[in-house]
CSV table of C-alpha atoms in Angstrom, one decimal:
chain,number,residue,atom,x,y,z
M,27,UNK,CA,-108.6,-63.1,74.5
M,28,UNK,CA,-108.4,-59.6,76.1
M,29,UNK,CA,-110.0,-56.8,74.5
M,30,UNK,CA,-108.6,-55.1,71.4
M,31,UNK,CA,-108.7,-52.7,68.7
M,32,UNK,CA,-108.9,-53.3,64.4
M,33,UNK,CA,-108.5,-50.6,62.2
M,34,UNK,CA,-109.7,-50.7,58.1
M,35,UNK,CA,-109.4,-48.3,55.7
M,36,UNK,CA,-111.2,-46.9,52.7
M,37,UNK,CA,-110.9,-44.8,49.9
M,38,UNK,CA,-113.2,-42.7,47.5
M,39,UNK,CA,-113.8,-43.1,44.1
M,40,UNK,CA,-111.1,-40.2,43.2
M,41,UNK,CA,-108.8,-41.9,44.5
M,42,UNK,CA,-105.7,-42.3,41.7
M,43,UNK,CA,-105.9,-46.2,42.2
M,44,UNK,CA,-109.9,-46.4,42.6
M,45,UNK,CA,-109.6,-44.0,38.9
M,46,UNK,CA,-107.8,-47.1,38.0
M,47,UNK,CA,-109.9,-49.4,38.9
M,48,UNK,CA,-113.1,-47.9,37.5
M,49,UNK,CA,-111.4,-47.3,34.0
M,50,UNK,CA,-110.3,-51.4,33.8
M,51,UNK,CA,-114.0,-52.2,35.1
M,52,UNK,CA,-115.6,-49.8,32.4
M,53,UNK,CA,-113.9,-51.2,29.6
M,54,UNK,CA,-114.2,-54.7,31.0
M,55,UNK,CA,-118.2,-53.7,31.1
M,56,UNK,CA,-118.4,-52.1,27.9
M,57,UNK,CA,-116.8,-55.1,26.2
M,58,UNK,CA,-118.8,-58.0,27.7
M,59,UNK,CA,-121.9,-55.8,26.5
M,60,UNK,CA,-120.9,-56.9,23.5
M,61,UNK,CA,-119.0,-59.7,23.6
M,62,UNK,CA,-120.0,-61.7,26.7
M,63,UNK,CA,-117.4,-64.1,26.3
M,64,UNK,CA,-114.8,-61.5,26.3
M,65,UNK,CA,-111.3,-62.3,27.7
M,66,UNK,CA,-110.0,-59.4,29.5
M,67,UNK,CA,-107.2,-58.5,31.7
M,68,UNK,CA,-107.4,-54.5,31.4
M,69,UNK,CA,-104.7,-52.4,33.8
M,70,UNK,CA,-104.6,-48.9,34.0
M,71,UNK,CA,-102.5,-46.5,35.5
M,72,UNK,CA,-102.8,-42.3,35.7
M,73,UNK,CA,-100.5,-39.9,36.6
M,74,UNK,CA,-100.3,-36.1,36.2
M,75,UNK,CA,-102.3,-35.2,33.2
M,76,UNK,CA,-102.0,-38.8,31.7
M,77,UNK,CA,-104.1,-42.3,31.3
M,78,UNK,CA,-102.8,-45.3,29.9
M,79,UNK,CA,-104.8,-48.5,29.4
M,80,UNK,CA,-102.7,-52.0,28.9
M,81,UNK,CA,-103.1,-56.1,29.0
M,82,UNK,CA,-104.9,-58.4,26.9
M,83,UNK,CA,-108.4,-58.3,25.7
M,84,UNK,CA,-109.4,-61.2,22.8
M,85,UNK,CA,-112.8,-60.1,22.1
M,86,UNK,CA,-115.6,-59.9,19.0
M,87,UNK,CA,-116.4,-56.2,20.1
M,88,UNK,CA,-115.2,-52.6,19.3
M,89,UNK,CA,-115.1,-50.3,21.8
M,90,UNK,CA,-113.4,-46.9,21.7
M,91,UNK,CA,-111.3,-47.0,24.8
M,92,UNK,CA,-110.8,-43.2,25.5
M,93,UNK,CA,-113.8,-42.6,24.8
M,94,UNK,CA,-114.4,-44.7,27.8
M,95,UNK,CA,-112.1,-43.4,29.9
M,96,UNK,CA,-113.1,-40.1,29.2
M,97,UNK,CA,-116.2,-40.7,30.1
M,98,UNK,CA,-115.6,-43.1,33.2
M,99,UNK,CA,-113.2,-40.2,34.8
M,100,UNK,CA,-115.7,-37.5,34.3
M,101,UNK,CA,-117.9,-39.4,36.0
M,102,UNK,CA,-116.0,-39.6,38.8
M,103,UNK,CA,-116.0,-35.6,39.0
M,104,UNK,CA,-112.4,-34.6,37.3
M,105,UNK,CA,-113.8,-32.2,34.8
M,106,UNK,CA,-111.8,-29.0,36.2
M,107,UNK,CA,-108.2,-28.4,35.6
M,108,UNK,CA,-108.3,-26.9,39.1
M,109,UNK,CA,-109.1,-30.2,40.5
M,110,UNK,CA,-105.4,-31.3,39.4
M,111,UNK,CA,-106.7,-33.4,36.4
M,112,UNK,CA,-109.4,-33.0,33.8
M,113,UNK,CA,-111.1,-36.2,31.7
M,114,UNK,CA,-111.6,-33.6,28.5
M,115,UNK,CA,-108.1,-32.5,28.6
M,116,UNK,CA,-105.7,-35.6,30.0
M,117,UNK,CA,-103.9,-37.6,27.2
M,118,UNK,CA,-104.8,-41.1,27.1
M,119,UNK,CA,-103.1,-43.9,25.9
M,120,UNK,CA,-103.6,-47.4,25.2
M,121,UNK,CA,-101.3,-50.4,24.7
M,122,UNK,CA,-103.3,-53.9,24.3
M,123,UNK,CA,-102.4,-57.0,23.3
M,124,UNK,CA,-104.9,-60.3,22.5
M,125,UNK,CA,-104.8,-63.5,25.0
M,126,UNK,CA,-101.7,-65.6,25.0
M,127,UNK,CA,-102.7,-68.8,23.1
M,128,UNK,CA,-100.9,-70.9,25.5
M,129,UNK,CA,-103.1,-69.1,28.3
M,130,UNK,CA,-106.3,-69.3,26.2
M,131,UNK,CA,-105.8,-72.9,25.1
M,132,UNK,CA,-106.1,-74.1,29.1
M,133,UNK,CA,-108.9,-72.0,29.8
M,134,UNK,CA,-110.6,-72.9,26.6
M,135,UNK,CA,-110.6,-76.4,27.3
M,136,UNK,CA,-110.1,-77.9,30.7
M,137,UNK,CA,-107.8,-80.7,31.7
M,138,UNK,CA,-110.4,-82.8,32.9
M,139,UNK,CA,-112.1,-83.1,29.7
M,140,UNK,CA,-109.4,-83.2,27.2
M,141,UNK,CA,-109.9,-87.1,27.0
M,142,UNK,CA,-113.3,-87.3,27.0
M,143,UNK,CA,-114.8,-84.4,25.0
M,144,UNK,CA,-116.5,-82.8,28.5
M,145,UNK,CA,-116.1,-79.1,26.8
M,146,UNK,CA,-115.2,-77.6,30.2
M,147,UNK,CA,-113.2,-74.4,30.2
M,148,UNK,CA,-110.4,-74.5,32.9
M,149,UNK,CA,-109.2,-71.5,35.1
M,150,UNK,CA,-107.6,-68.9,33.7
M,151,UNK,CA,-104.6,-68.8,37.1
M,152,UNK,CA,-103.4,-70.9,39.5
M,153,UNK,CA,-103.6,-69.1,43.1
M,154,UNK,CA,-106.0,-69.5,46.2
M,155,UNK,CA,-108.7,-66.7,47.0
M,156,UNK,CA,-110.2,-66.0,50.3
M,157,UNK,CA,-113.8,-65.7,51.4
M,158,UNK,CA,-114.6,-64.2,54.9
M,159,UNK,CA,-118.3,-63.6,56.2
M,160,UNK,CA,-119.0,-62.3,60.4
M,161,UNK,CA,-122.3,-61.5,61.9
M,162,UNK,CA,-121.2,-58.3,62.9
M,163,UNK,CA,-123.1,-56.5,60.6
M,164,UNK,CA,-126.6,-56.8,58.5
M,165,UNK,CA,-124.4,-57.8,55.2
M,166,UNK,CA,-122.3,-60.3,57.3
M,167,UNK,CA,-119.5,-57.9,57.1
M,168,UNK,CA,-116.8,-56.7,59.5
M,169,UNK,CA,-117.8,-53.6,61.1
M,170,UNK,CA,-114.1,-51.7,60.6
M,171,UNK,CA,-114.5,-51.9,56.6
M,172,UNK,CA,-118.1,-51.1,56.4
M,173,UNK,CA,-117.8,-48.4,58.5
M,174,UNK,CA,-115.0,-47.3,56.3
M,175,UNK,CA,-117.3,-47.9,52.9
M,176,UNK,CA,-119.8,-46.0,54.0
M,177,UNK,CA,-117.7,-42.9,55.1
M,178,UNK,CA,-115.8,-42.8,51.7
M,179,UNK,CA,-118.9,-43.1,50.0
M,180,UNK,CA,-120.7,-40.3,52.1
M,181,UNK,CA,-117.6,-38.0,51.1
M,182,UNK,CA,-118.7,-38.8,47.8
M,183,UNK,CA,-122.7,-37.7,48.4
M,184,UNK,CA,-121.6,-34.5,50.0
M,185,UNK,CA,-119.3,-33.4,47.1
M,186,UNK,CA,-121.8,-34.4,44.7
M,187,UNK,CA,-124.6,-33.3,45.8
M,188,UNK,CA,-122.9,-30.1,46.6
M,189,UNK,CA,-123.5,-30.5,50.6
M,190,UNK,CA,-120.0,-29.4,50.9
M,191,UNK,CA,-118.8,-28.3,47.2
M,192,UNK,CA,-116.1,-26.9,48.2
M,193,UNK,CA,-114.6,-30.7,48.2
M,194,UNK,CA,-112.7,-32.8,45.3
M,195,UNK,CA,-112.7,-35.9,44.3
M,196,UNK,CA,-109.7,-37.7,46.1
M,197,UNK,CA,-110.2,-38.7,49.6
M,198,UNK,CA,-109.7,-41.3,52.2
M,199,UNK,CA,-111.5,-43.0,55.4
M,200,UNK,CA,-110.2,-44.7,58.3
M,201,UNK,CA,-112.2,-46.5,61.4
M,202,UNK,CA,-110.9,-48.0,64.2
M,203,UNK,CA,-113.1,-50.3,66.1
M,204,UNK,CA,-112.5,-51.7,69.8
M,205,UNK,CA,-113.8,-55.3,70.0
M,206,UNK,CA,-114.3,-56.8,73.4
M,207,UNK,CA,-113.2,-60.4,75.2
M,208,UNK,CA,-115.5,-62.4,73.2
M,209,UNK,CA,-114.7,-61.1,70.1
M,210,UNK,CA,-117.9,-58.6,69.5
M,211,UNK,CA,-117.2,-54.8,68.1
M,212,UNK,CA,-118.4,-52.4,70.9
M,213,UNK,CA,-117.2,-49.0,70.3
M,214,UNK,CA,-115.0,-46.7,67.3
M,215,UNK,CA,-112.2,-45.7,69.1
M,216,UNK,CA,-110.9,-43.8,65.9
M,217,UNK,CA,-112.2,-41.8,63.0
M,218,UNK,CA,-109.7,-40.4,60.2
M,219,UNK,CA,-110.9,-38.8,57.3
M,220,UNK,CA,-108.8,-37.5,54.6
M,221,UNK,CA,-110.5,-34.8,52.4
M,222,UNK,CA,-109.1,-33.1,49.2
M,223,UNK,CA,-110.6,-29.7,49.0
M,224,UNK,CA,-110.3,-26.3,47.6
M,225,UNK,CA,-108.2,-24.0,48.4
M,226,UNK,CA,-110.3,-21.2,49.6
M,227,UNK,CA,-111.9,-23.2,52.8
M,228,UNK,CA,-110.4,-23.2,56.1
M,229,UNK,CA,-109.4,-26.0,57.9
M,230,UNK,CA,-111.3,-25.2,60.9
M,231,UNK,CA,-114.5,-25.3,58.3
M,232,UNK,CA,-113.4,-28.9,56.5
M,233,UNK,CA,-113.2,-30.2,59.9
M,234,UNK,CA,-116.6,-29.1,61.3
M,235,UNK,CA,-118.5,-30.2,58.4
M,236,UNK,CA,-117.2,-33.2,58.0
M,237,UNK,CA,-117.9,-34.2,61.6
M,238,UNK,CA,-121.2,-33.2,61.3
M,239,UNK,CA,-122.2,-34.3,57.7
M,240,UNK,CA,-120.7,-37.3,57.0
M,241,UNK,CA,-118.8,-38.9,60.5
M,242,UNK,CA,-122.0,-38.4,63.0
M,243,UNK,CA,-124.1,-39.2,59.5
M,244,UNK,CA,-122.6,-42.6,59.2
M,245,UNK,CA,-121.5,-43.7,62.7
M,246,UNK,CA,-124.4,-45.1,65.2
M,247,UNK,CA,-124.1,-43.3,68.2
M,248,UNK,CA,-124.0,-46.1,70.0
M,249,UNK,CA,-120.2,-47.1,68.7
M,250,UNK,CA,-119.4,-43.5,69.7
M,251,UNK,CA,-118.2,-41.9,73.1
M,252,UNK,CA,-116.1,-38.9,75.0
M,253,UNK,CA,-113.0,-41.1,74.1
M,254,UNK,CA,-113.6,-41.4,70.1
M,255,UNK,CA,-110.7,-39.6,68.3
M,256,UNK,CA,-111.3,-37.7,65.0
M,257,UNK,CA,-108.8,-36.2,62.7
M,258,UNK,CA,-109.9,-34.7,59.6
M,259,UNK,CA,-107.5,-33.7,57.4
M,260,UNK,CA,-104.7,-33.9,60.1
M,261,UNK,CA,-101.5,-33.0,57.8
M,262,UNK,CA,-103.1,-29.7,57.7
M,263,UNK,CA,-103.9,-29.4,53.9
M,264,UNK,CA,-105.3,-31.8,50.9
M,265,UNK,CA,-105.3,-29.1,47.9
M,266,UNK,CA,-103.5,-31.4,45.3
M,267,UNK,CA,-104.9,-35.3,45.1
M,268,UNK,CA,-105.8,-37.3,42.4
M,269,UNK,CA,-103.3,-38.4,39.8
M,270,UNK,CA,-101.3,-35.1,40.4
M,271,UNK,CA,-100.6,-35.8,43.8
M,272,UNK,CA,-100.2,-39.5,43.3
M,273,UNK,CA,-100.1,-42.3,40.5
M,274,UNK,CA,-102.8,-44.8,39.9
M,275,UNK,CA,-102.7,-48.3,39.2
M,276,UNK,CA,-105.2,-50.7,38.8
M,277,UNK,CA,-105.4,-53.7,41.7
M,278,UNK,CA,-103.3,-51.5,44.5
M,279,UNK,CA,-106.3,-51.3,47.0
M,280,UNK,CA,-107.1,-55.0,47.5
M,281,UNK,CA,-107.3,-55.2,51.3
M,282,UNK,CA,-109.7,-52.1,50.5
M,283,UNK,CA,-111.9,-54.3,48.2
M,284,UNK,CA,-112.3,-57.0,50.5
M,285,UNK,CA,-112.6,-57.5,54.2
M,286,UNK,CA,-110.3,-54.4,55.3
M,287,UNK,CA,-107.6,-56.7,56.6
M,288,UNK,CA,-110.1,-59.2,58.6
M,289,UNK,CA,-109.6,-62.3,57.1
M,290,UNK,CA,-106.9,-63.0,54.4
M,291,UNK,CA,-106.3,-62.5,51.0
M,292,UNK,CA,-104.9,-64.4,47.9
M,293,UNK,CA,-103.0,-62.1,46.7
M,294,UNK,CA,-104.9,-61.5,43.3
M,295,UNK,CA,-106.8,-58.3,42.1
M,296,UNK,CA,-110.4,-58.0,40.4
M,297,UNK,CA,-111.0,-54.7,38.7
M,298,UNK,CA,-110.4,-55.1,34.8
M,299,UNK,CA,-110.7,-59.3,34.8
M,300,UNK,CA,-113.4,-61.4,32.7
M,301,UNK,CA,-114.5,-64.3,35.2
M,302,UNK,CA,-112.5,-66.8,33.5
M,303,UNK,CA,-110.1,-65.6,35.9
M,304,UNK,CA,-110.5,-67.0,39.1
M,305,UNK,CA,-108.9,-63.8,40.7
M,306,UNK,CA,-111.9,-62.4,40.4
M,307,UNK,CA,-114.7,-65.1,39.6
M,308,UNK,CA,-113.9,-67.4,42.7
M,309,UNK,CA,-113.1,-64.6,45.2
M,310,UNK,CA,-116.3,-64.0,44.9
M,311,UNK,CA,-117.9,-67.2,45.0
M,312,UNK,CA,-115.6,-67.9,48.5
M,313,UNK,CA,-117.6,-65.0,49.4
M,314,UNK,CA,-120.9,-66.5,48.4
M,315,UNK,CA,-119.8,-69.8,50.7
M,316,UNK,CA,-118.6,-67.7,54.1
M,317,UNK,CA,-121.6,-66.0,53.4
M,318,UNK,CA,-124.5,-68.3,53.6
M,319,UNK,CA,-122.5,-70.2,56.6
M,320,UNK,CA,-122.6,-67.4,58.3
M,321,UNK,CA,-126.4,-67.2,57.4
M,322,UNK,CA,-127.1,-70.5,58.3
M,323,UNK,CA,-125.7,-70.3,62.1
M,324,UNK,CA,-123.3,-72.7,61.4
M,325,UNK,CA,-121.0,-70.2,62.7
M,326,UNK,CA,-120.4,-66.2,64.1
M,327,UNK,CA,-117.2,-65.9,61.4
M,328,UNK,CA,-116.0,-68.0,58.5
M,329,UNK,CA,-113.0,-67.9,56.1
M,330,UNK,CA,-113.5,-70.0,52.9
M,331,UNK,CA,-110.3,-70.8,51.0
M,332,UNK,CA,-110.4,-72.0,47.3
M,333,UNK,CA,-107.4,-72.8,45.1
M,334,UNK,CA,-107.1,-73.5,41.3
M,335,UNK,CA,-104.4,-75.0,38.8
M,336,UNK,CA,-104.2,-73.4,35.3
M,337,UNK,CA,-106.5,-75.5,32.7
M,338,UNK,CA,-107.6,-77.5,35.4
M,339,UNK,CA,-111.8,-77.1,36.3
M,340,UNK,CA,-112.3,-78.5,40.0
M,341,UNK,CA,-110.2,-76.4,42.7
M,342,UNK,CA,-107.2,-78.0,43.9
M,343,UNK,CA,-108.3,-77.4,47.6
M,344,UNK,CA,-111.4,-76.4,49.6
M,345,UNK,CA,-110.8,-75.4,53.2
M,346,UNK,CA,-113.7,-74.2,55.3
M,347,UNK,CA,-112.0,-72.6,58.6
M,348,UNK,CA,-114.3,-72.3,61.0
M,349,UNK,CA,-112.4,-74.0,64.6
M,350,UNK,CA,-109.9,-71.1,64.5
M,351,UNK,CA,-112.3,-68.7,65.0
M,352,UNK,CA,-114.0,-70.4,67.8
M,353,UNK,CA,-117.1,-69.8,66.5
M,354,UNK,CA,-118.6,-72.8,64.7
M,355,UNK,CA,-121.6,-75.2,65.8
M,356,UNK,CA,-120.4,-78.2,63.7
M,357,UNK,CA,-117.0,-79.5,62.9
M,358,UNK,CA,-115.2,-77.8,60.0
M,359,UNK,CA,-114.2,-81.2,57.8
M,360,UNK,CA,-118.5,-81.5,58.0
M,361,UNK,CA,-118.7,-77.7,56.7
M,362,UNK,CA,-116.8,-78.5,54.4
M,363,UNK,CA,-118.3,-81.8,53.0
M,364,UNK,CA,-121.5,-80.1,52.9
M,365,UNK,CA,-119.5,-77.2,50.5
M,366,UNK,CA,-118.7,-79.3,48.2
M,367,UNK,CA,-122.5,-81.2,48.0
M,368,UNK,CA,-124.4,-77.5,47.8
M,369,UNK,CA,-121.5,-75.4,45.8
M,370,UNK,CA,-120.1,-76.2,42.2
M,371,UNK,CA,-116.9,-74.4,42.4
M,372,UNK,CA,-115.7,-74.7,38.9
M,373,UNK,CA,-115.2,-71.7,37.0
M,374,UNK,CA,-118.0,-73.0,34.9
M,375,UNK,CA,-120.0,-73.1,37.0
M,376,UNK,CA,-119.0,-70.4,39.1
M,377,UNK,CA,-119.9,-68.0,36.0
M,378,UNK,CA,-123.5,-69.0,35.7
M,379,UNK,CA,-124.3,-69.3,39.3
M,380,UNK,CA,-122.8,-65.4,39.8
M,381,UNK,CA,-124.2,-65.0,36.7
M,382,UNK,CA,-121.4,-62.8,36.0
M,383,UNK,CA,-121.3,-62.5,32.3
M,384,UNK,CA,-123.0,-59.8,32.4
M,385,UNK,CA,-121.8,-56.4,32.8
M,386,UNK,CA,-121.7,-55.2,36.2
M,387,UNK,CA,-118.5,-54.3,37.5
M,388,UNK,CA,-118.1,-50.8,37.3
M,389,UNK,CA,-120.0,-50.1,40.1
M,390,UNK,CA,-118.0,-52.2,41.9
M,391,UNK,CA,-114.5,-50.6,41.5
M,392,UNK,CA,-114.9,-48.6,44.7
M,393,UNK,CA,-116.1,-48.9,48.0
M,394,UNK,CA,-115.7,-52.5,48.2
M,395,UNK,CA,-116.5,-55.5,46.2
M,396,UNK,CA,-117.7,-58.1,48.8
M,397,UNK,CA,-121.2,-56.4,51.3
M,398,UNK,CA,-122.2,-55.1,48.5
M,399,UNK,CA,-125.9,-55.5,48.9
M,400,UNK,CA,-127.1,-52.5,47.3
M,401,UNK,CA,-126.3,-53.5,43.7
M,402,UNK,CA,-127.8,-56.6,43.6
M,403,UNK,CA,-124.8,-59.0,42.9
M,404,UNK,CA,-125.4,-62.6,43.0
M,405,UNK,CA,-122.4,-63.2,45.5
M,406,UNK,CA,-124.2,-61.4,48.4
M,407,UNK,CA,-127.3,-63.7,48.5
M,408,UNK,CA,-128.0,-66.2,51.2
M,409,UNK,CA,-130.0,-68.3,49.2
M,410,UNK,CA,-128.2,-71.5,50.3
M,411,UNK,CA,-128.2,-71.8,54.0
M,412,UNK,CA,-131.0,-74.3,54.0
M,413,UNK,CA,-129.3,-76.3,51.5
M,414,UNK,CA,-126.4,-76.1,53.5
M,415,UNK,CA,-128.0,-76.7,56.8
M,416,UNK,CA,-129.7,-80.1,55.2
M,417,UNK,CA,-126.5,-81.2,53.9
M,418,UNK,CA,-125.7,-81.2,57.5
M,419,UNK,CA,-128.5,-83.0,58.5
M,420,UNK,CA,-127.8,-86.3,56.3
């Protein structure tokens, strides 16, 4: 394979979908608090001057949902009507409905054990979910998103920490990284940072500050050369963002919250799910398997796919793919058998592994859910390559 070039994107935390996101995740978190058995499937969506939470939550708690939404989007920084929306002021609305029975009835009791008492609770979907893991960075994570992350998220430190105050909430990142013949990242051809700002600061300003504070901040200089391309703010002007210059919904950045593109996706969103929902709860524990491959040398990139059955426990399928990346020491079907001898994928299971009762998720909601090594999440531990590595070894 000649050389080539992979772009991924991110966004901040203003962001009208990421607002979204953190809203469904805060009332998820506030709930299992509570309730850790909570069933929830909490969407959101904002638009000018206007929240609105909806789904179905079957819970034993009492939460006051504006009151978290309030809070969540304050948080976030929108606390000015100048900035185009304004947690103290903006309506909010809420529209929710308990658990479908016939939904609740499958997950409550899996198929497997409806003959023999086994008291397993099924998935809550059917679908596939994708796990993807590379060596190219420390946190096994393709160097396009992570690069992305961590630019998004520096646009955030700057504004907050008023580095550059003149800046707002809503913004976007976008790296484009050239990877050579053999498949290894080797320079950032392309930097693109979209900035929502005030409107009393020249363009000329936004554009050297954010080359200097956050784009030389975050980029090693070693991915950077005379032939990098940078464009901040390149339609000109980014006065009006957040839900005022676009509407939110919960589960629109999915590409965002996973591997950037590198490596494929189910289809299925996280932010606002309990883990009975293998959306979210297996996602994550494909992650956890392409993960500790990876760690284990068994190969340099690894896409783990899973797929469930409503009411039904064990996954339908488990493919490791390692042979199409070229990159594996040991044949995939052998991967695979030693999956299935180290990891209990069903939901079950995948819940008190991840330990992900717990609340954790609003953290989560932006800047990616998968690399995310600085909060401490189960999925992101490599605590089974031996096992995985012995499994081979039998």
């Amino acid at each position: 394979m000649s050389k080539y070039i992979f772009t991924s994107e991110s966004v901040t935390e203003g962001h009208p979908d990421k607002i979204c996101d953190a809203v469904s995740d805060a009332v998820l978190d506030e709930l299992l608090r509570r309730d850790p058995y909570s069933r929830v499937a909490c969407e959101t969506v904002a638009t000018t001057g206007m929240i609105m939470c909806m789904g179905e939550i079957s819970t034993k708690a009492q939460i006051d949902i504006p009151a978290v939404v309030r809070k969540t989007v304050a948080e976030i920084g929108y606390t000015d009507d100048s900035f185009g929306f304004n947690a103290n002021t903006c309506a909010v609305f809420t529209t929710i409905d308990k658990q479908s029975p016939d939904i609740a009835m499958g997950v409550d009791n899996a198929y497997e054990g409806r003959d023999n008492d086994l008291n397993d609770i099924g998935a809550g979907d059917q679908g596939m979910m994708f796990g993807y893991a590379c060596d190219e960075t420390p946190e096994l994570m393709p160097l396009p998103i992570s690069l992305a992350h961590k630019l998004a998220k520096r646009l955030t430190q700057v504004r907050k920490t008023d580095v550059l105050p003149y800046l707002r909430p809503d913004g976007k990142s976008q790296v484009s990284v050239e990877y050579d013949a053999s498949g290894r990242p080797v320079r950032v051809d392309t930097v693109v940072i979209s900035a929502q700002h005030s409107e009393d600061v020249s363009l000329s300003k936004i554009r050297e500050d954010i080359l200097k504070y956050v784009i030389k901040d975050i980029i090693p200089d070693k991915f950077l050369d005379k032939n990098t391309n940078y464009f901040v703010n390149p339609t000109g002007r980014f006065v009006v963002g957040g839900p005022m210059g676009d509407s939110g919904l919960t589960g629109r950045k999915i590409i965002v919250d996973t591997y950037g593109g590198m490596g494929r996706h189910g289809g299925g969103a996280f932010s606002g799910k309990d883990p009975t929902k293998v959306d979210r709860s297996a996602a994550y524990m494909a992650r956890y398997v392409a993960k500790n491959i990876v760690a284990a040398s068994l190969a340099r990139k690894c896409e783990v796919q899973l797929a469930y059955a409503i009411g039904v426990a064990s996954p339908v399928s488990v493919m490791v793919d390692i042979n199409t990346f070229g990159t594996s020491t040991e044949e995939s079907s052998k991967i695979a058998n030693a999956v299935r001898e180290v990891f209990d994928l069903r939901p079950s299971a995948i819940i008190e592994t991840l330990d992900l009762r717990k609340p954790q998720y609003r953290p989560l909601a932006a800047y990616g859910h998968m690399g995310r090594e600085d909060l401490g999440v189960k999925w992101e531990q490599t605590d089974k390559a031996e096992e995985l590595r012995a499994a081979l070894r039998k």
